[in-house]
Amino acid sequence: RVECQQCFQTLVEKRGDPELITGKRAEGSTLLCPSGCSHFHAAVKWECSVIADDGTGQAKLYAEREAALLLLGTDLNVATVEKGAWYCKEGVFFQPSLPPSSSLAQSIRTAAAKARKHVSSSKKNYNANEELSATYSLLSDNAKAEYLLQQHCRHWSQHYGQRRLDLFCRCKPLSEELSLNGTEVNVAKAMIAQVGLEFGMTA
């Protein structure tokens, strides 16, 4: 989702007098900072959460910004997803337990019909790859963003959902009143083998 880097609020969808919002909203986007900051202070914020389960208990891990992108690897077209996030008031989401949105499914059906008509009228013989490429090119920016994130995360879950992880944890006092009597707490490394992952992503 898109966040203001000045006041750290999530941008919201607002419509109003164009003269009043000029310079505060990115071209083509309906998202504005609720505090009235310029869109030049805004940027896409990536968030990732995962549930690690070893059969004896669960732990929820959270990462954001560059750390979240690092977990996703290098195969995702980040620029296209971030471009689409500017046209989604609730951001671009992926959750493994939920199917793609109905709006994405409808966008793909509409684009596929147009692509099939265009390709078949220009060529007598064409293959499925040409139709797929034409369909993708006809999707809107927000539909492309959701499609790419869905495709990448589902592929990630299928191929890396059981990979080995090294988890680095740092213990912190629960409150300022709690004293550890000067005990030094070092970074602890926990080896987790064959951990089942259920992972959600937000851009």
CSV table of C-alpha atoms in Angstrom, one decimal:
chain,number,residue,atom,x,y,z
A,1,ARG,CA,0.0,0.0,0.0
A,2,VAL,CA,1.0,3.6,-0.4
A,3,GLU,CA,2.2,5.4,2.8
A,4,CYS,CA,3.2,9.0,3.5
A,5,GLN,CA,6.9,9.2,4.5
A,6,GLN,CA,6.3,12.5,6.3
A,7,CYS,CA,3.4,11.6,8.7
A,8,PHE,CA,3.5,7.8,8.2
A,9,GLN,CA,-0.2,7.5,7.4
A,10,THR,CA,-1.7,5.3,4.7
A,11,LEU,CA,-3.0,7.2,1.7
A,12,VAL,CA,-6.8,7.1,1.3
A,13,GLU,CA,-9.0,7.6,-1.7
A,14,LYS,CA,-10.4,11.1,-1.9
A,15,ARG,CA,-12.3,12.9,-4.6
A,16,GLY,CA,-13.0,16.6,-4.6
A,17,ASP,CA,-12.3,19.9,-6.2
A,18,PRO,CA,-9.3,19.4,-8.6
A,19,GLU,CA,-7.9,22.8,-7.8
A,20,LEU,CA,-7.7,22.0,-4.1
A,21,ILE,CA,-5.9,18.8,-4.5
A,22,THR,CA,-3.5,19.7,-7.3
A,23,GLY,CA,0.1,18.9,-6.3
A,24,LYS,CA,-1.1,16.6,-3.4
A,25,ARG,CA,-2.1,13.7,-5.6
A,26,ALA,CA,0.0,11.7,-8.1
A,27,GLU,CA,-1.1,12.0,-11.7
A,28,GLY,CA,-3.9,9.5,-12.4
A,29,SER,CA,-4.2,8.3,-8.8
A,30,THR,CA,-7.1,9.1,-6.5
A,31,LEU,CA,-5.0,8.5,-3.4
A,32,LEU,CA,-4.3,11.4,-1.0
A,33,CYS,CA,-2.5,11.8,2.4
A,34,PRO,CA,-5.2,12.3,5.1
A,35,SER,CA,-3.0,15.0,6.6
A,36,GLY,CA,-2.8,16.9,3.3
A,37,CYS,CA,0.9,16.2,2.6
A,38,SER,CA,2.2,16.3,-1.0
A,39,HIS,CA,2.3,13.1,-2.9
A,40,PHE,CA,6.1,13.6,-3.3
A,41,HIS,CA,6.4,12.4,0.3
A,42,ALA,CA,4.5,9.2,-0.4
A,43,ALA,CA,6.0,5.8,-1.3
A,44,VAL,CA,4.8,2.2,-1.6
A,45,LYS,CA,5.3,0.3,1.7
A,46,TRP,CA,5.7,-3.5,1.4
A,47,GLU,CA,4.6,-5.7,4.3
A,48,CYS,CA,5.0,-9.5,4.8
A,49,SER,CA,3.8,-11.7,7.6
A,50,VAL,CA,4.3,-15.5,8.0
A,51,ILE,CA,3.2,-18.1,10.4
A,52,ALA,CA,5.9,-20.7,11.2
A,53,ASP,CA,4.6,-24.0,12.6
A,54,ASP,CA,6.8,-26.9,13.7
A,55,GLY,CA,3.9,-29.0,15.0
A,56,THR,CA,4.5,-28.0,18.7
A,57,GLY,CA,3.6,-24.3,18.4
A,58,GLN,CA,3.3,-21.3,16.1
A,59,ALA,CA,5.1,-18.0,15.8
A,60,LYS,CA,4.1,-15.1,13.6
A,61,LEU,CA,6.9,-13.2,11.9
A,62,TYR,CA,6.6,-9.8,10.3
A,63,ALA,CA,8.8,-7.9,7.9
A,64,GLU,CA,8.3,-4.6,6.0
A,65,ARG,CA,9.9,-2.5,3.3
A,66,GLU,CA,13.3,-3.9,2.0
A,67,ALA,CA,13.1,-6.8,4.4
A,68,ALA,CA,9.8,-7.9,2.9
A,69,LEU,CA,11.1,-7.7,-0.6
A,70,LEU,CA,14.2,-9.7,0.4
A,71,LEU,CA,11.9,-12.6,1.4
A,72,LEU,CA,10.2,-12.5,-2.0
A,73,GLY,CA,13.4,-13.0,-4.0
A,74,THR,CA,14.3,-11.3,-7.2
A,75,ASP,CA,11.8,-12.8,-9.7
A,76,LEU,CA,9.0,-10.4,-8.9
A,77,ASN,CA,8.4,-7.3,-11.1
A,78,VAL,CA,8.4,-4.9,-8.2
A,79,ALA,CA,8.1,-1.7,-10.3
A,80,THR,CA,4.8,-3.0,-11.9
A,81,VAL,CA,3.3,-4.0,-8.6
A,82,GLU,CA,4.2,-0.6,-7.0
A,83,LYS,CA,2.8,1.3,-10.0
A,84,GLY,CA,-0.5,-0.6,-9.6
A,85,ALA,CA,-0.6,0.1,-5.8
A,86,TRP,CA,-1.2,3.8,-6.5
A,87,TYR,CA,-4.6,2.9,-8.0
A,88,CYS,CA,-5.7,0.6,-5.2
A,89,LYS,CA,-7.1,2.3,-2.1
A,90,GLU,CA,-6.6,-0.8,0.1
A,91,GLY,CA,-3.3,-1.8,-1.5
A,92,VAL,CA,-2.4,-4.9,-3.4
A,93,PHE,CA,-2.9,-8.0,-1.3
A,94,PHE,CA,-2.1,-11.7,-1.3
A,95,GLN,CA,-3.3,-14.3,1.2
A,96,PRO,CA,-2.9,-18.0,0.5
A,97,SER,CA,-6.2,-18.9,2.0
A,98,LEU,CA,-8.1,-16.5,-0.3
A,99,PRO,CA,-8.7,-16.8,-4.1
A,100,PRO,CA,-7.8,-13.8,-6.3
A,101,SER,CA,-10.4,-11.0,-6.2
A,102,SER,CA,-13.5,-11.1,-8.4
A,103,SER,CA,-12.5,-7.8,-10.0
A,104,LEU,CA,-9.2,-9.4,-11.2
A,105,ALA,CA,-11.0,-12.4,-12.6
A,106,GLN,CA,-13.4,-10.1,-14.4
A,107,SER,CA,-10.6,-8.0,-15.8
A,108,ILE,CA,-8.8,-11.1,-17.1
A,109,ARG,CA,-11.9,-12.4,-18.8
A,110,THR,CA,-12.6,-9.1,-20.5
A,111,ALA,CA,-8.9,-8.6,-21.6
A,112,ALA,CA,-8.8,-12.3,-22.8
A,113,ALA,CA,-11.8,-11.8,-25.0
A,114,LYS,CA,-10.4,-8.6,-26.5
A,115,ALA,CA,-7.0,-10.2,-27.0
A,116,ARG,CA,-8.5,-13.3,-28.7
A,117,LYS,CA,-10.5,-11.2,-31.1
A,118,HIS,CA,-7.6,-9.0,-31.9
A,119,VAL,CA,-5.0,-11.8,-32.4
A,120,SER,CA,-7.4,-14.0,-34.4
A,121,SER,CA,-8.3,-11.1,-36.7
A,122,SER,CA,-4.7,-10.2,-37.4
A,123,LYS,CA,-3.4,-13.8,-37.8
A,124,LYS,CA,-4.8,-17.0,-39.1
A,125,ASN,CA,-2.4,-19.1,-37.0
A,126,TYR,CA,-1.5,-18.0,-33.5
A,127,ASN,CA,-0.5,-19.8,-30.3
A,128,ALA,CA,-1.6,-19.6,-26.7
A,129,ASN,CA,1.5,-17.6,-25.7
A,130,GLU,CA,0.6,-14.8,-28.1
A,131,GLU,CA,-2.9,-14.6,-26.7
A,132,LEU,CA,-1.6,-14.7,-23.1
A,133,SER,CA,0.9,-11.8,-23.8
A,134,ALA,CA,-1.9,-9.8,-25.4
A,135,THR,CA,-4.2,-10.4,-22.5
A,136,TYR,CA,-1.7,-9.2,-20.0
A,137,SER,CA,-0.9,-6.0,-22.0
A,138,LEU,CA,-4.6,-5.1,-21.9
A,139,LEU,CA,-5.0,-5.3,-18.1
A,140,SER,CA,-5.1,-2.1,-16.1
A,141,ASP,CA,-2.2,-1.1,-13.9
A,142,ASN,CA,-3.9,-2.3,-10.7
A,143,ALA,CA,-5.0,-5.6,-12.3
A,144,LYS,CA,-1.4,-6.2,-13.5
A,145,ALA,CA,-0.1,-5.6,-10.0
A,146,GLU,CA,-2.5,-8.0,-8.4
A,147,TYR,CA,-2.0,-10.6,-11.1
A,148,LEU,CA,1.8,-10.5,-10.7
A,149,LEU,CA,1.7,-10.6,-6.9
A,150,GLN,CA,-0.7,-13.5,-6.9
A,151,GLN,CA,1.3,-15.5,-9.4
A,152,HIS,CA,4.6,-14.9,-7.7
A,153,CYS,CA,3.5,-15.6,-4.1
A,154,ARG,CA,1.6,-18.8,-5.1
A,155,HIS,CA,4.7,-20.0,-7.0
A,156,TRP,CA,6.8,-19.1,-3.9
A,157,SER,CA,4.6,-21.1,-1.6
A,158,GLN,CA,4.6,-24.2,-3.8
A,159,HIS,CA,8.4,-24.2,-4.3
A,160,TYR,CA,9.8,-22.8,-1.0
A,161,GLY,CA,7.0,-23.4,1.5
A,162,GLN,CA,9.1,-26.2,3.2
A,163,ARG,CA,12.5,-24.7,2.9
A,164,ARG,CA,15.0,-24.4,5.8
A,165,LEU,CA,15.1,-21.1,7.7
A,166,ASP,CA,17.6,-19.4,10.0
A,167,LEU,CA,15.6,-17.2,12.4
A,168,PHE,CA,17.5,-14.6,14.4
A,169,CYS,CA,15.8,-13.4,17.5
A,170,ARG,CA,16.6,-10.6,20.0
A,171,CYS,CA,15.1,-10.7,23.5
A,172,LYS,CA,13.8,-7.4,24.8
A,173,PRO,CA,12.4,-6.4,28.3
A,174,LEU,CA,8.6,-6.3,28.4
A,175,SER,CA,8.6,-2.8,29.9
A,176,GLU,CA,10.8,-0.1,31.2
A,177,GLU,CA,10.1,-1.1,34.8
A,178,LEU,CA,11.5,-4.6,34.2
A,179,SER,CA,15.2,-4.9,35.2
A,180,LEU,CA,17.5,-7.6,34.0
A,181,ASN,CA,20.2,-6.7,36.6
A,182,GLY,CA,22.7,-5.8,33.9
A,183,THR,CA,22.4,-9.1,32.1
A,184,GLU,CA,23.6,-8.9,28.5
A,185,VAL,CA,21.2,-10.6,26.1
A,186,ASN,CA,23.0,-11.7,22.9
A,187,VAL,CA,21.4,-12.4,19.6
A,188,ALA,CA,20.2,-16.0,19.6
A,189,LYS,CA,20.1,-18.2,16.4
A,190,ALA,CA,17.4,-20.8,16.1
A,191,MET,CA,17.6,-23.4,13.4
A,192,ILE,CA,14.2,-24.4,12.1
A,193,ALA,CA,14.0,-27.4,9.8
A,194,GLN,CA,11.1,-28.3,7.6
A,195,VAL,CA,8.9,-25.5,8.8
A,196,GLY,CA,5.4,-25.2,7.3
A,197,LEU,CA,4.9,-21.6,6.1
A,198,GLU,CA,1.7,-19.7,5.4
A,199,PHE,CA,2.6,-16.4,4.1
A,200,GLY,CA,0.7,-13.2,3.3
A,201,MET,CA,1.9,-10.2,1.4
A,202,THR,CA,0.8,-6.5,1.0
A,203,ALA,CA,2.2,-3.9,-1.3
